[in-house]
Coordinates of C-alpha atoms in Angstrom, one line a residue:
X1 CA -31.3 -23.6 -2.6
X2 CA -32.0 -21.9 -5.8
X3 CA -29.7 -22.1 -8.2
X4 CA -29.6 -19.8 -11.6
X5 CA -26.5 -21.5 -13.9
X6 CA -25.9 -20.5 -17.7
X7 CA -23.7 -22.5 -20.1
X8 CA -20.7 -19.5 -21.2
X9 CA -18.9 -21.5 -23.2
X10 CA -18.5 -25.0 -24.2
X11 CA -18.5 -27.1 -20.7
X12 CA -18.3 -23.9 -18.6
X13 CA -21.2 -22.2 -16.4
X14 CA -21.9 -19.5 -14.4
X15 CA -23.8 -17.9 -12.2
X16 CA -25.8 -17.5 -8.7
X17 CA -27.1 -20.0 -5.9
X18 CA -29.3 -17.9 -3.2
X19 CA -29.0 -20.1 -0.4
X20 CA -31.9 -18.3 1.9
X21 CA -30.3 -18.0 5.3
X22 CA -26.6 -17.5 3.7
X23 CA -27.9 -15.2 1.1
X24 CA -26.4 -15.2 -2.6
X25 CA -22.7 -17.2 -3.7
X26 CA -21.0 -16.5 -7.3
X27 CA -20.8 -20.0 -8.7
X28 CA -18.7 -21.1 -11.9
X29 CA -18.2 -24.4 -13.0
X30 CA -17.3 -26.8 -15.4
X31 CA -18.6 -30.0 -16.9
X32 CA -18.2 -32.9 -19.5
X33 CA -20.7 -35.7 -20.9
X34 CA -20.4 -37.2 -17.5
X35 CA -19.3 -34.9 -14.4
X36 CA -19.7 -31.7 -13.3
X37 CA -17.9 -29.7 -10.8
X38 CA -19.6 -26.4 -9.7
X39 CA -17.9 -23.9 -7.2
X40 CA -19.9 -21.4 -5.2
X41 CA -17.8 -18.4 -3.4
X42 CA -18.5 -15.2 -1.6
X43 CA -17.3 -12.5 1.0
X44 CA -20.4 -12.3 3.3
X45 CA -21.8 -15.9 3.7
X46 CA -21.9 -17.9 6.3
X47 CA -18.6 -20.0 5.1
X48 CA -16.3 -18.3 2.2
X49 CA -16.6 -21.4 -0.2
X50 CA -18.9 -24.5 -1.3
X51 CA -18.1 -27.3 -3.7
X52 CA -19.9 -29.9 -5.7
X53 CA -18.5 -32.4 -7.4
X54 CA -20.7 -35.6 -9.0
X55 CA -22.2 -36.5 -12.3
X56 CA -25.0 -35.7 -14.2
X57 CA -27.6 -38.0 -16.7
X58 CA -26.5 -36.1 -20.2
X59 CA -28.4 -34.4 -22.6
X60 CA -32.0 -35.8 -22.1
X61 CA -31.5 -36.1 -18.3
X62 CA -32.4 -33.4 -15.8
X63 CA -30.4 -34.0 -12.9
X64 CA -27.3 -34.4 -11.4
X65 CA -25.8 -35.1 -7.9
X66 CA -22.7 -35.8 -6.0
X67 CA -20.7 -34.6 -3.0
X68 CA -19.9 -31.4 -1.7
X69 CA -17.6 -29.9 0.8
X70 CA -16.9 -26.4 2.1
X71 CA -13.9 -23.9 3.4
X72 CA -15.8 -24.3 6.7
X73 CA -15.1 -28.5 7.0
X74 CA -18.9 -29.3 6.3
X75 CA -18.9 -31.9 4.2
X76 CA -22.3 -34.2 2.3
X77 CA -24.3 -34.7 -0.6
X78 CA -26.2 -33.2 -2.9
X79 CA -28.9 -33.6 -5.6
X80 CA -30.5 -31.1 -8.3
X81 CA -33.3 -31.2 -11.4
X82 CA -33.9 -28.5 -13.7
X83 CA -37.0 -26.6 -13.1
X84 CA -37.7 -25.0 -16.5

């Protein structure tokens, strides 16, 4: 997945995963020094809504990972880095 996230506000994001086969979710989110909770929705996909849950390494770090679950029952886990 590719995902495209801006900070909005002060622990809020926003904005796009393409998933490829799926196509493209609206994601917002939220997150702290620790955790991060990111929620991924849409009307065409192949299940309505994703969500990831799990922590991330602060500041210096550039990654985060945790569990996710969807409307659908799926259910695993997940890991990410920044790429730029």
């Amino acid at each position: 997945y590719e995902w495209s996230l801006q900070v909005t506000a002060p622990g809020k994001l926003a904005g796009t995963v393409n998933t490829g086969t799926c196509g493209t979710y609206n994601v917002t989110g939220t997150f702290d020094g620790v955790n991060v909770q990111l929620i991924a929705t849409t009307r065409g996909g192949c299940c309505s809504q994703f969500s990831y849950n799990g922590t991330h390494t602060g500041n210096r770090g550039r990654t985060t990972s945790g569990a996710w679950s969807n409307a659908c029952g799926g259910r695993g886990t997940w890991s990410m880095a920044v790429c730029n």
